[in-house]
């Protein structure tokens, strides 16, 4: 019975298989094809459904590659002759028809929400606010993990049918493009993107957002992400003053005051936009403190309707969900009270909200006249449902915000946690998806909220699994060679040196990846603490080990850029060259290549500064294994740790490795901040020990069949334990089941 049910579900969810046709569709004209392709391109559903990308890739593979896989840019550059030639191909017509049918089915099929919530939650409408969304590498509207999480959230909301609209800003320059100069310093480039090739359309609605003594006009644009609509505000309009046009110039570019004004636009402007569009949210979800002013606007609206402050506050709180992402006190946005009073004056006046009321809402200790407005404190006081993004982060947040609640014990702080996840279909390589489906009989892309399919991965055939790993690693090596060659040529390096570097990348070597924003707490150069010791580990020609790094530092983060430079220099160190590589311009495409190709994913932040981290969740579904500090999600993810075991034994789990102590005791703030050097030395020593005694040894311990038996067992344990839980389908379902009642 159970088996039968899972088979029907597999079929129902398999939009990819369901629409494979055998009858070639009738001929169409180039104009018809262009119209159909454009409609397909305008819904970013293609970003996680390969079936909908196929016609664009088929149209012109070279253009497709050159445009960062942008359907609209590919279409815009395709000549009439190219389109005509494509239309004459039955294969192309078939791909186009399949894609259209798959999208139509996906948009109209019954969903998890229909099954579980539609009846009891009729009328629910969530408005999700975030300052950045990462949907696809060709839509440069993100800087890092927060955007990736938000993008993945929207995609899962779409797959699960959750009634959610998103609100954000449309950044003309997006985030910067990174290059490394000859000496490894970061070059910051801001390309201008052609809006015509962005899958963004006009709603026809515009608003006037009061900021300071002006009304700033903002156009409301939108982007469709499957069933989820994202509204994006754009102030780059001729009628605005130059300084107001800068509000949507780029992500996190400016001084605190510009940043705060951007946040007024996001929060207040976002709420006004929803009203103008006729969207009436039953809940607002503030993803990080950036969006706090949305709750202030809501408060002002209730007050303007004549409710008392207490009554209005109660209603706002019932309606607001807040997710915090920052476990470090200094990482929260804080602004001088006068600056905020001035920027928000019209909103505050509308609601008759006094200075004293704003102070109470935005300070940990309202009586402390020196305390600035803290965006996180505003959210804590204006939201009833509050969560951190991993279990440990919940502990850290409760401890950190005791004073905002005026309590002595963290257990009295009403902050919970919903552990982050990743959107499987976005990050899963199609070849891996097919492997699991064929080898283990489950559809890894199923739109189920509480998936259990990945458990079956443990039973995969070792030889077939290893062949899949080799394929993915080889693809990564090819990808890395192309990127490294391009960057080295641009820097004017000689052909001999480039050739030597490319040849040293080995598709059969143990490949360890490290890719994330180069924020200093993530400690990208920790691996290079003891170069001599590392050189011994990577230098054994019988057991080669290669490290591939990628990452971007914030353009103003000089410490982060110094770390990038250090990694760059290490790629040229005589003892490490040809074993350590750094790929320029970390984006979703680079991320996908790395998480699918790497055997091991290295993560060594300062505990407990990583709220969750999500890149490590993307590897196990490709058979990759995590080696990480017990920070963020990893204490929940690792299995089989024996806290009583001493030494290296205590750091080896069944599905991965733990750097540092093997216990999961709540962190000790002094341990994180004080004695930095001793802590780094201790963590680096632990990492080396793991590499020497376990990781490298296990990878190269081959049986007569050439297979690393123990390694494969661990990799399959990784695949069978991580992806079911650490997915945004589960995460979105958690948010809905807990908070949307
Ligand atoms: C997954 C991902 C992130 C988030 O990674 P962390 O582990 O949270 O640092 C950031 N950027 C890109 C491009 C990603 O793919």
GROMACS .gro file of N, CA and C and ligand atoms in nm, residues 142-145 148 422 427 515-517 522 586-588 591-592 601 603 610 612-616 618, ligand 1:
model
   90
  142UNK      N    1   2.148   3.994  -0.583
  142UNK     CA    2   2.181   3.933  -0.454
  142UNK      C    3   2.329   3.947  -0.426
  143UNK      N    4   2.363   3.940  -0.298
  143UNK     CA    5   2.504   3.943  -0.262
  143UNK      C    6   2.551   3.812  -0.200
  144UNK      N    7   2.461   3.740  -0.133
  144UNK     CA    8   2.509   3.618  -0.069
  144UNK      C    9   2.399   3.536  -0.007
  145UNK      N   10   2.433   3.475   0.106
  145UNK     CA   11   2.348   3.374   0.168
  145UNK      C   12   2.205   3.418   0.198
  148UNK      N   13   2.017   3.407  -0.121
  148UNK     CA   14   1.999   3.269  -0.166
  148UNK      C   15   1.887   3.203  -0.085
  422UNK      N   16   1.767   2.434   0.174
  422UNK     CA   17   1.797   2.477   0.037
  422UNK      C   18   1.689   2.421  -0.054
  427UNK      N   19   1.950   2.351  -0.677
  427UNK     CA   20   2.092   2.320  -0.654
  427UNK      C   21   2.132   2.182  -0.699
  515UNK      N   22   3.357   2.776  -0.059
  515UNK     CA   23   3.302   2.891  -0.133
  515UNK      C   24   3.195   2.955  -0.049
  516UNK      N   25   3.210   3.081  -0.023
  516UNK     CA   26   3.113   3.159   0.052
  516UNK      C   27   3.159   3.304   0.047
  517UNK      N   28   3.076   3.396   0.094
  517UNK     CA   29   3.123   3.533   0.105
  517UNK      C   30   3.252   3.533   0.186
  522UNK      N   31   3.424   3.396   0.860
  522UNK     CA   32   3.423   3.266   0.793
  522UNK      C   33   3.565   3.209   0.775
  586UNK      N   34   3.228   3.472  -0.745
  586UNK     CA   35   3.141   3.369  -0.685
  586UNK      C   36   2.995   3.409  -0.705
  587UNK      N   37   2.922   3.329  -0.780
  587UNK     CA   38   2.779   3.353  -0.797
  587UNK      C   39   2.707   3.218  -0.796
  588UNK      N   40   2.580   3.217  -0.831
  588UNK     CA   41   2.506   3.092  -0.820
  588UNK      C   42   2.560   2.984  -0.914
  591UNK      N   43   2.869   2.851  -0.759
  591UNK     CA   44   2.823   2.774  -0.644
  591UNK      C   45   2.773   2.637  -0.686
  592UNK      N   46   2.691   2.632  -0.788
  592UNK     CA   47   2.637   2.502  -0.833
  592UNK      C   48   2.748   2.408  -0.877
  601UNK      N   49   3.321   1.940   0.154
  601UNK     CA   50   3.288   2.082   0.166
  601UNK      C   51   3.341   2.131   0.299
  603UNK      N   52   3.406   2.408   0.590
  603UNK     CA   53   3.338   2.523   0.651
  603UNK      C   54   3.400   2.547   0.787
  610UNK      N   55   2.829   3.176   1.259
  610UNK     CA   56   2.754   3.137   1.140
  610UNK      C   57   2.613   3.099   1.184
  612UNK      N   58   2.345   2.999   1.023
  612UNK     CA   59   2.310   2.867   0.971
  612UNK      C   60   2.415   2.822   0.870
  613UNK      N   61   2.430   2.903   0.762
  613UNK     CA   62   2.513   2.856   0.650
  613UNK      C   63   2.426   2.761   0.571
  614UNK      N   64   2.432   2.770   0.440
  614UNK     CA   65   2.351   2.675   0.362
  614UNK      C   66   2.431   2.605   0.254
  615UNK      N   67   2.550   2.655   0.222
  615UNK     CA   68   2.621   2.594   0.109
  615UNK      C   69   2.650   2.446   0.137
  616UNK      N   70   2.679   2.414   0.263
  616UNK     CA   71   2.708   2.275   0.296
  616UNK      C   72   2.589   2.182   0.279
  618UNK      N   73   2.407   2.180   0.023
  618UNK     CA   74   2.389   2.153  -0.120
  618UNK      C   75   2.476   2.037  -0.168
  742LIG     C1   76   2.461   2.866  -0.097
  742LIG     C2   77   2.520   2.995  -0.135
  742LIG     C3   78   2.549   3.091  -0.038
  742LIG     C4   79   2.530   3.066   0.108
  742LIG     O1   80   2.642   2.998   0.155
  742LIG     P1   81   2.685   2.996   0.308
  742LIG     O2   82   2.731   2.860   0.335
  742LIG     O3   83   2.563   3.030   0.385
  742LIG     O4   84   2.790   3.097   0.325
  742LIG     C5   85   2.602   3.213  -0.080
  742LIG     N1   86   2.624   3.239  -0.210
  742LIG     C6   87   2.598   3.149  -0.305
  742LIG     C7   88   2.624   3.182  -0.448
  742LIG     C8   89   2.545   3.024  -0.271
  742LIG     O5   90   2.521   2.935  -0.367
   0.00000   0.00000   0.00000
